XYZ file of C-alpha atoms in Angstrom:
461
model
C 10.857 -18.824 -17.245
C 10.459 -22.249 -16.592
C 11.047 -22.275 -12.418
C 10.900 -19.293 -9.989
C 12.404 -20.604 -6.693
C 11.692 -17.783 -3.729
C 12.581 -17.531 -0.154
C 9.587 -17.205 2.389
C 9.658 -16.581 6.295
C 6.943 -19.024 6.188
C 5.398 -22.083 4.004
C 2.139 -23.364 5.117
C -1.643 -23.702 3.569
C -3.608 -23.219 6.870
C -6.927 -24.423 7.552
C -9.998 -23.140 5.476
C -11.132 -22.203 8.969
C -9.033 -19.660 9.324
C -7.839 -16.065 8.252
C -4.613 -14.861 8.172
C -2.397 -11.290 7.351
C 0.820 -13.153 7.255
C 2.549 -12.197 3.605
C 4.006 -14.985 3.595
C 1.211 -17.178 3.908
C -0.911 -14.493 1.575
C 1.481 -14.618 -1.167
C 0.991 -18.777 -1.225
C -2.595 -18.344 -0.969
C -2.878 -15.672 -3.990
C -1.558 -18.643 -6.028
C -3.180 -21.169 -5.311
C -6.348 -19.959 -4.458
C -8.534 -17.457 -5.418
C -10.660 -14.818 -2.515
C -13.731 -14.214 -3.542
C -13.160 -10.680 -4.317
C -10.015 -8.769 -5.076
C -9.370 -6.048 -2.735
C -7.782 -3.212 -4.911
C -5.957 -0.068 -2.940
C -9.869 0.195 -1.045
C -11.880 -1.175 -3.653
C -12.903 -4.699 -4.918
C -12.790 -6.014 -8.170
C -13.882 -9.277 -9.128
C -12.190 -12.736 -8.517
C -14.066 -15.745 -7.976
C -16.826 -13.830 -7.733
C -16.873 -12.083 -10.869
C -19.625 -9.756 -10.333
C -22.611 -8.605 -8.077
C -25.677 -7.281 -8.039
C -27.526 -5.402 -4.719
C -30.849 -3.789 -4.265
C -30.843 -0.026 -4.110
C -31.184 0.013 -0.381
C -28.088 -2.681 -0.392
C -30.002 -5.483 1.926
C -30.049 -7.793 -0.565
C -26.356 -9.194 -2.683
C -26.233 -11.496 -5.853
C -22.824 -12.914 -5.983
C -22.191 -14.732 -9.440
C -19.226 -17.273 -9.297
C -17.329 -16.951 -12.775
C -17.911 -19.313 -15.518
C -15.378 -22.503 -15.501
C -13.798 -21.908 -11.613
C -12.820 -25.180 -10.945
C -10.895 -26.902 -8.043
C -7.766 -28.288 -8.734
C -8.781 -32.564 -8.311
C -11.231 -31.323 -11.600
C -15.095 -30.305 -8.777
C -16.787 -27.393 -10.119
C -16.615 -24.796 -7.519
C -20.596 -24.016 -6.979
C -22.548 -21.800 -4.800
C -22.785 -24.998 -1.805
C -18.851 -24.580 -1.475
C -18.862 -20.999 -1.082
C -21.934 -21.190 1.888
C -19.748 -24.128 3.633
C -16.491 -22.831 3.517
C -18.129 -19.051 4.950
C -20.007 -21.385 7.792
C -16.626 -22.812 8.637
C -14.942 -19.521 9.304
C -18.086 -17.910 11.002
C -17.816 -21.413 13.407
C -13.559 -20.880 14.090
C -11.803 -19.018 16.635
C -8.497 -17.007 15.600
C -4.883 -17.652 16.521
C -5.852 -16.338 19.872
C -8.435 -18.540 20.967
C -10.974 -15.997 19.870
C -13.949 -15.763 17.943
C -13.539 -14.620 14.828
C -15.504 -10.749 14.186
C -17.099 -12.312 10.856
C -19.648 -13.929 13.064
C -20.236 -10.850 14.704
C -20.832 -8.723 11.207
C -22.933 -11.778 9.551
C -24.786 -12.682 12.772
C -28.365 -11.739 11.307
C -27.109 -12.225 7.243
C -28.723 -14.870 5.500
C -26.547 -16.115 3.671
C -28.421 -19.090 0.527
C -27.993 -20.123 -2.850
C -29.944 -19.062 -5.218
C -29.041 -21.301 -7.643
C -24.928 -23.318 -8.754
C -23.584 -20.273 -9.857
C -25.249 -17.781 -7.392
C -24.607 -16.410 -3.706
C -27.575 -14.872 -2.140
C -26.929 -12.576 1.062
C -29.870 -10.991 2.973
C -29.562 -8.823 5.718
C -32.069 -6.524 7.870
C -29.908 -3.270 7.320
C -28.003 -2.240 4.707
C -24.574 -4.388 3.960
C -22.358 -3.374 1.474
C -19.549 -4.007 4.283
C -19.926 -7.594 2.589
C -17.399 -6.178 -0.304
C -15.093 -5.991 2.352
C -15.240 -9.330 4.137
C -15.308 -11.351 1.097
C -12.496 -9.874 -0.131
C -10.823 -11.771 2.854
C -11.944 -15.042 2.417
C -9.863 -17.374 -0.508
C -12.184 -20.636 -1.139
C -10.277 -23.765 -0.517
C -10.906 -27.322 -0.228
C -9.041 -30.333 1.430
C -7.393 -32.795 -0.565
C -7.735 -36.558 0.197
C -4.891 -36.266 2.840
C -6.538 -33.896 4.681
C -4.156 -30.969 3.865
C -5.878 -27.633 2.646
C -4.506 -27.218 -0.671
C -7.523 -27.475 -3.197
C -8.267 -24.202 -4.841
C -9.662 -22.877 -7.897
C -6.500 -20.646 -8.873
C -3.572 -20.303 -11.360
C -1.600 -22.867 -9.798
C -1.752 -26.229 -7.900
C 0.005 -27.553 -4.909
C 2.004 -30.854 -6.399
C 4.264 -31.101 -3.206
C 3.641 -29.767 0.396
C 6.438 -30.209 3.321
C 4.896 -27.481 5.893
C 7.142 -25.415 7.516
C 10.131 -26.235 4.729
C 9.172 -26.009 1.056
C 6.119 -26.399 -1.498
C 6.486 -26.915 -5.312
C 3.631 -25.732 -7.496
C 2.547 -25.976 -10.962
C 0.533 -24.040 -13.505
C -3.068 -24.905 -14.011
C -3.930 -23.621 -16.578
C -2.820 -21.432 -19.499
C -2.400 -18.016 -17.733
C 0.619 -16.489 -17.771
C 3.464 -16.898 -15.412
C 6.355 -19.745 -14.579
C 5.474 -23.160 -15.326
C 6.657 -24.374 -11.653
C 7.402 -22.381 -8.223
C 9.134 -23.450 -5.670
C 8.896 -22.017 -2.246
C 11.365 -22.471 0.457
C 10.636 -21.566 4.185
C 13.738 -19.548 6.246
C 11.852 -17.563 8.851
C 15.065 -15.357 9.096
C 15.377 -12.819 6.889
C 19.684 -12.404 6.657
C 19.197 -16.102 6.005
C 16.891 -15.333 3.011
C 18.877 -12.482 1.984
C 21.871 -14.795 2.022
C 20.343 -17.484 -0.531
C 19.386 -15.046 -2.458
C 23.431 -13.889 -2.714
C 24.647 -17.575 -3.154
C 22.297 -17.802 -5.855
C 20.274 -20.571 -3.652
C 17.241 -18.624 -4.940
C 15.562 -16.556 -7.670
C 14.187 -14.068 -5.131
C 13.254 -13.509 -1.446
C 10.727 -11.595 0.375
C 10.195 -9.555 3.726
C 13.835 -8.302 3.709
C 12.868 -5.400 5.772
C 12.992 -7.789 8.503
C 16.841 -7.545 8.817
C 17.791 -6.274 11.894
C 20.683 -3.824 11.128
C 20.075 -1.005 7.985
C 21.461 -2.181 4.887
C 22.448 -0.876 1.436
C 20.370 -2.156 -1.833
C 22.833 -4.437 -3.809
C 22.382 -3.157 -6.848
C 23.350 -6.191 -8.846
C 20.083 -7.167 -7.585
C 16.585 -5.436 -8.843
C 14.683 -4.545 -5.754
C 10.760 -3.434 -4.851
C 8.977 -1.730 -1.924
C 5.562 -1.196 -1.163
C 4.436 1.021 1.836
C 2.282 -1.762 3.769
C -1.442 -1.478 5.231
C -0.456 -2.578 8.739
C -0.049 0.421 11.113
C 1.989 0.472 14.184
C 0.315 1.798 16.943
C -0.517 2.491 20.767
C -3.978 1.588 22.178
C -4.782 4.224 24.876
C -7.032 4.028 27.206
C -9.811 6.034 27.079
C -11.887 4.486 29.621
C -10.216 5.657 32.887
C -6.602 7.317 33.389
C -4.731 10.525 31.710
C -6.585 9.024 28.251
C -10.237 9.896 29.466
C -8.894 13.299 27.709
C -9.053 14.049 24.074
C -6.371 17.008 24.713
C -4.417 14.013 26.538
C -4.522 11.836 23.584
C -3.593 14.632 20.931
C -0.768 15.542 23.136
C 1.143 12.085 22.547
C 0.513 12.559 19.148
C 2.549 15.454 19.313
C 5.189 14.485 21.964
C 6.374 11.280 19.327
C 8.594 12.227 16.093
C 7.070 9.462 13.721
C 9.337 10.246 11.263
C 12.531 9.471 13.706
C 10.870 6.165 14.423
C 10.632 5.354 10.925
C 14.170 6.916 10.304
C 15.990 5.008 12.948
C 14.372 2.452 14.480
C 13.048 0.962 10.858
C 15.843 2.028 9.277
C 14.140 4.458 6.781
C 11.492 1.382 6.135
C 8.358 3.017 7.293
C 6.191 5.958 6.730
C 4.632 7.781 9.671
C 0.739 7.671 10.026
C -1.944 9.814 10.182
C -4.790 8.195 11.093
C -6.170 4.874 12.238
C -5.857 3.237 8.795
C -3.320 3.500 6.009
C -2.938 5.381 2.867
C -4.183 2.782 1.085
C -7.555 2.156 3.018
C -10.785 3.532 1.431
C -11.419 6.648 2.254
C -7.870 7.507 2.986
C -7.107 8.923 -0.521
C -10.415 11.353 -0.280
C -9.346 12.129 3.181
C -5.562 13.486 1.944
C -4.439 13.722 5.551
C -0.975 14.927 6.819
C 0.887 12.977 10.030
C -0.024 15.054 13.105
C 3.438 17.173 13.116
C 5.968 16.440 16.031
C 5.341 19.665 18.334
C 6.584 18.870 21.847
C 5.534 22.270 23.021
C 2.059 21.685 21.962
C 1.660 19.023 23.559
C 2.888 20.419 26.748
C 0.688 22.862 26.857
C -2.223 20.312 25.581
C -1.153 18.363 28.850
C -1.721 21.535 30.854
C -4.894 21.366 31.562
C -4.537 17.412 32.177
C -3.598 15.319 36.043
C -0.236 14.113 34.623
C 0.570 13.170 38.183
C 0.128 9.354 38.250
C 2.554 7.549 36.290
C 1.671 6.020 33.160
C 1.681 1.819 32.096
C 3.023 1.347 28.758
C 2.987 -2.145 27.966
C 4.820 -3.972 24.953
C 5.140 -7.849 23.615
C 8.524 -8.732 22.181
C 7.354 -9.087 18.972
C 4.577 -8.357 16.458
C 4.694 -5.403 15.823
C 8.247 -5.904 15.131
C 10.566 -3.971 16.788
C 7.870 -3.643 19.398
C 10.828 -3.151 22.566
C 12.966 -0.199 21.012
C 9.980 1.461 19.600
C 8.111 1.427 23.102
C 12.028 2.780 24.987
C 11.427 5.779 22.350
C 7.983 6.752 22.832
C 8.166 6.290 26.683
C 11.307 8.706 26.158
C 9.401 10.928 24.323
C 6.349 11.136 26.994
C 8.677 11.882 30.118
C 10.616 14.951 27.773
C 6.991 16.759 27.446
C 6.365 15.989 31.396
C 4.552 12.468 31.330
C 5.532 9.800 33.831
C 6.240 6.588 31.929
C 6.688 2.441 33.665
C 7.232 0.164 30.715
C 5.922 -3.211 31.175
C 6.722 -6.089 28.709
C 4.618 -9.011 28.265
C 6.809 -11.709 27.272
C 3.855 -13.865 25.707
C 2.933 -12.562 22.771
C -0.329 -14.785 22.067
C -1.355 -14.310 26.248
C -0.558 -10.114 25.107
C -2.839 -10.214 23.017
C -5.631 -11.696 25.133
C -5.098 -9.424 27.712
C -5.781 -6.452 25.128
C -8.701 -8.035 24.558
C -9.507 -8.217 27.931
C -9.322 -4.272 28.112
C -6.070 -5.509 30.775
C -4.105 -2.774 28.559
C -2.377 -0.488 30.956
C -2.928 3.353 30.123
C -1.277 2.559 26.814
C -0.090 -1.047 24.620
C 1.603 -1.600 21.054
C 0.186 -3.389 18.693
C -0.513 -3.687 15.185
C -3.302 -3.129 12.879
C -3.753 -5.178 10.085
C -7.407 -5.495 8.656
C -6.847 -3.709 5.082
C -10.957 -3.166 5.371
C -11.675 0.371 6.927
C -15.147 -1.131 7.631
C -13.160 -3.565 10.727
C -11.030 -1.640 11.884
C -14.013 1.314 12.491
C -16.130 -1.873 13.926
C -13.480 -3.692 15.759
C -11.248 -0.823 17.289
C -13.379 2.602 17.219
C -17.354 2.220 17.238
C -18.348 2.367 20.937
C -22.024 1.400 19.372
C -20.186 -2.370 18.634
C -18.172 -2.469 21.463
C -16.019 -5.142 20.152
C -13.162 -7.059 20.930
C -10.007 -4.756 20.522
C -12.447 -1.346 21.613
C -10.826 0.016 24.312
C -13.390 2.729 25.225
C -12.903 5.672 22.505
C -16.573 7.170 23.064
C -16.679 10.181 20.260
C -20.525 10.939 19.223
C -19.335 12.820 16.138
C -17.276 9.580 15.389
C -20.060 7.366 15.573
C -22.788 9.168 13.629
C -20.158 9.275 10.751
C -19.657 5.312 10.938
C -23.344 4.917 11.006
C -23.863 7.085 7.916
C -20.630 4.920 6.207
C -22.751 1.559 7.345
C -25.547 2.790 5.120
C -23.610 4.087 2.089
C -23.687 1.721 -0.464
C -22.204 2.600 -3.778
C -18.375 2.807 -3.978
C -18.071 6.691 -3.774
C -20.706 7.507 -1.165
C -18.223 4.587 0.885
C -15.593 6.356 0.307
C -16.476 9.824 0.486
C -18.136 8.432 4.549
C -15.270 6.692 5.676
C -12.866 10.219 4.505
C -15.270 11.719 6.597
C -14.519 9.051 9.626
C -10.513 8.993 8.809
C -10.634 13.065 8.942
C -12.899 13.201 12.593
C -10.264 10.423 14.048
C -7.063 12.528 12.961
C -8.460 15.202 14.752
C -9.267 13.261 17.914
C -7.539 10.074 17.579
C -8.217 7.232 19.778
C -4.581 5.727 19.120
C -1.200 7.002 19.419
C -0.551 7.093 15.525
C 3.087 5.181 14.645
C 4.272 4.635 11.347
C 3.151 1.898 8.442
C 6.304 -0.348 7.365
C 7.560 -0.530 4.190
C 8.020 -4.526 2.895
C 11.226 -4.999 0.621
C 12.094 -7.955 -1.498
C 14.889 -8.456 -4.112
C 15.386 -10.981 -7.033
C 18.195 -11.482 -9.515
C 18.509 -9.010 -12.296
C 16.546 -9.853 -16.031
C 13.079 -11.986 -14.091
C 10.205 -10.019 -15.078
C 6.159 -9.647 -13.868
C 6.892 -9.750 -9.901
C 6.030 -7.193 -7.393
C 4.784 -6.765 -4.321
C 1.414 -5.119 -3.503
C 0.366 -2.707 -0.424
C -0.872 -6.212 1.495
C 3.161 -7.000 1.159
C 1.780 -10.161 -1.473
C 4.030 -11.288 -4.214
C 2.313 -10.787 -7.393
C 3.589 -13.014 -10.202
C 2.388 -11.576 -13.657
């Protein structure tokens, strides 16, 4: 076809400086820029980079920078753009005000190159976690106006209004529309609605409508179970949450599967574990939800001081839904004998802050995004790292099975470690396991080559 025209909650190129999980953003970004490798269901594949070499003892990484990449104003893309554009990010703070964890996991990486077409990273231990973060990182450039458009992929940015609409074209020969248009309506009945007056070839994140709602079918439709999980931090450094019985009770007191039911109107898929299916590791692992058993987690509670009262605190948004699903749960604790105050944190950026503060309560919402199972061990789990979003899970058994996934190198010795990690943390989970959404979007019958992928990015074939 000649134009695609689809509805996004958002239009925007941000910074180079920063990362984002936004879909909306992601799906703009897949287009016009390319990440340096392609995360694949776990795994990478190549991208920009299109392949690597590493010493046997995986210290040392080759990155080779395909033949021909190519910004869009006609500057080779060379080894120097790569190093700048990684110093930038390691330099940034996050939408928080907060440092960034890549400076954290490349603090004592050296990081040169070794020659145009050629990344060299050095590191004192073993680093094949690099696979991960550079699958997160999509090399751009800003243009002469100082907007970050310039990248190296299938299309280029030809108009930019942020926040309303952006018009790209092809780049090259690859296959594809010649010309997309994408137009910004952060509400998703809205974007369902152009999509029914024909305003638009298709429209994403329609899982965002508030009430449930039945699939048109005079429109072709596609789902893909997300890698964001919906979760509760507990705190496991004082309180009822000290307790690993305490912790695996909740998981038993909270029917996942009625959460996902009725609260996300069937568009969710309980959890099992701190990442999702799609992880790596999570496929080797093969794990099961932890089953709703009220009585077991009674008597799990049993041998527990359930006598003070329990904080659960929830923002109003992000996860989404974050209010009813937090009524539910705190339900759910006071039917199998828990005491429950719900506290809601009306500012959602400040919320988040105060998580990372360890200012938590005994338990608070909040959603898990990193598709890397290397982050979210070293962000949220490792008490070795103690980093930002840790909130005092202190398992040894847990941590000598991320140290031996640290050192594992090749693909299958990663992922047969981290199955090994998922398995110990279903068993004695830090979290309060939720559910993983499900992202819908619909387009008019007879367009071929889009779907969506388990990042909830529209791929256009």
């Amino acid at each position: 076809m000649d134009t695609l025209t689809i509805s996004l909650e958002k239009v925007d190129f941000l910074p180079p400086t920063r990362v984002t999980d936004d879909t909306s953003v992601l799906t703009l970004k897949n287009l016009v820029f390319e990440p340096l490798l392609k995360w694949d269901d776990g795994f990478v594949r190549p991208a920009l980079f299109s392949r690597w070499l590493h010493s046997d003892d995986g210290r040392v990484w080759q990155f080779f920078i395909r033949d021909g990449a190519t910004f869009h104003d006609g500057k080779a893309c060379v080894a120097e753009d790569i190093i700048g554009f990684i110093d930038g990010i390691l330099q940034a703070v996050d939408t928080f005000g907060m440092k960034w964890s890549y400076a954290r996991y490349l603090a004592d990486a050296r990081i040169t190159a070794e020659s145009g077409g050629v990344v060299r990273v050095e590191n004192p231990e073993p680093i094949a976690d690099i696979l991960d973060i550079f699958s997160e990182f999509y090399i751009c450039r800003l243009d002469k106006a100082g907007s970050p458009v310039l990248g190296t992929g299938r299309y280029r940015v030809e108009e930019f209004e942020p926040g309303i609409r952006t018009i790209l074209t092809k780049a090259g020969s690859s296959s594809g529309p010649r010309r997309i248009v994408a137009l910004a309506d952060r509400h998703a009945e809205a974007r369902y609605d152009s999509l029914l007056h024909g305003e638009v070839d298709a429209a994403l994140n329609l899982e965002r409508i508030e009430k449930r709602f039945d699939f048109d079918e005079s429109f072709a439709w596609g789902k893909a179970v997300n890698t964001l999980s919906v979760m509760y931090y507990l705190n496991c450094q004082q309180g009822i949450f000290r307790s690993p019985a305490a912790r695996l009770a909740v998981n038993h007191a909270v029917d996942t599967a009625l959460i996902a039911n009725e609260i996300f109107h069937g568009l969710a898929v309980p959890s099992s574990t701190i990442v999702s299916p799609f992880h790596l590791g999570a496929k080797r692992a093969d794990l099961r939800p932890i089953p709703y058993d009220p009585e077991k987690a009674r008597r799990l509670l049993d041998s527990v001081d359930t006598g003070a009262a329990l904080t659960l605190r929830t923002p109003t948004f992000m996860p989404e839904r974050a209010p009813e699903v937090s009524r539910f749960v705190g339900a759910a604790l006071e039917a199998v004998g828990l005491k429950v105050e719900i506290q809601t944190e009306l500012d959602r950026p400040e919320y988040a802050r105060q998580i990372g503060r360890k200012e938590m309560g005994d338990m608070a919402i909040f959603d898990s995004s990193p598709h890397s199972t290397f982050r979210i061990l070293n962000d949220k789990i490792s008490s070795a790292t103690e980093a930002v979003w840790w909130q005092g899970y202190d398992d040894p058994e847990t941590e000598a099975l991320i140290s031996a996934a640290n050192r594992a190198v090749d693909d299958d010795a990663r992922e047969f470690a981290y199955a090994r990690c998922l398995t110990r943390l279903h068993q004695n989970p830090p979290w309060l396991y939720l559910v993983h959404p499900i992202d819908v979007f619909a387009m008019r019958k007879g367009i071929a080559g889009l779907s969506i992928d388990h990042k909830g990015t529209l791929n256009i074939d």
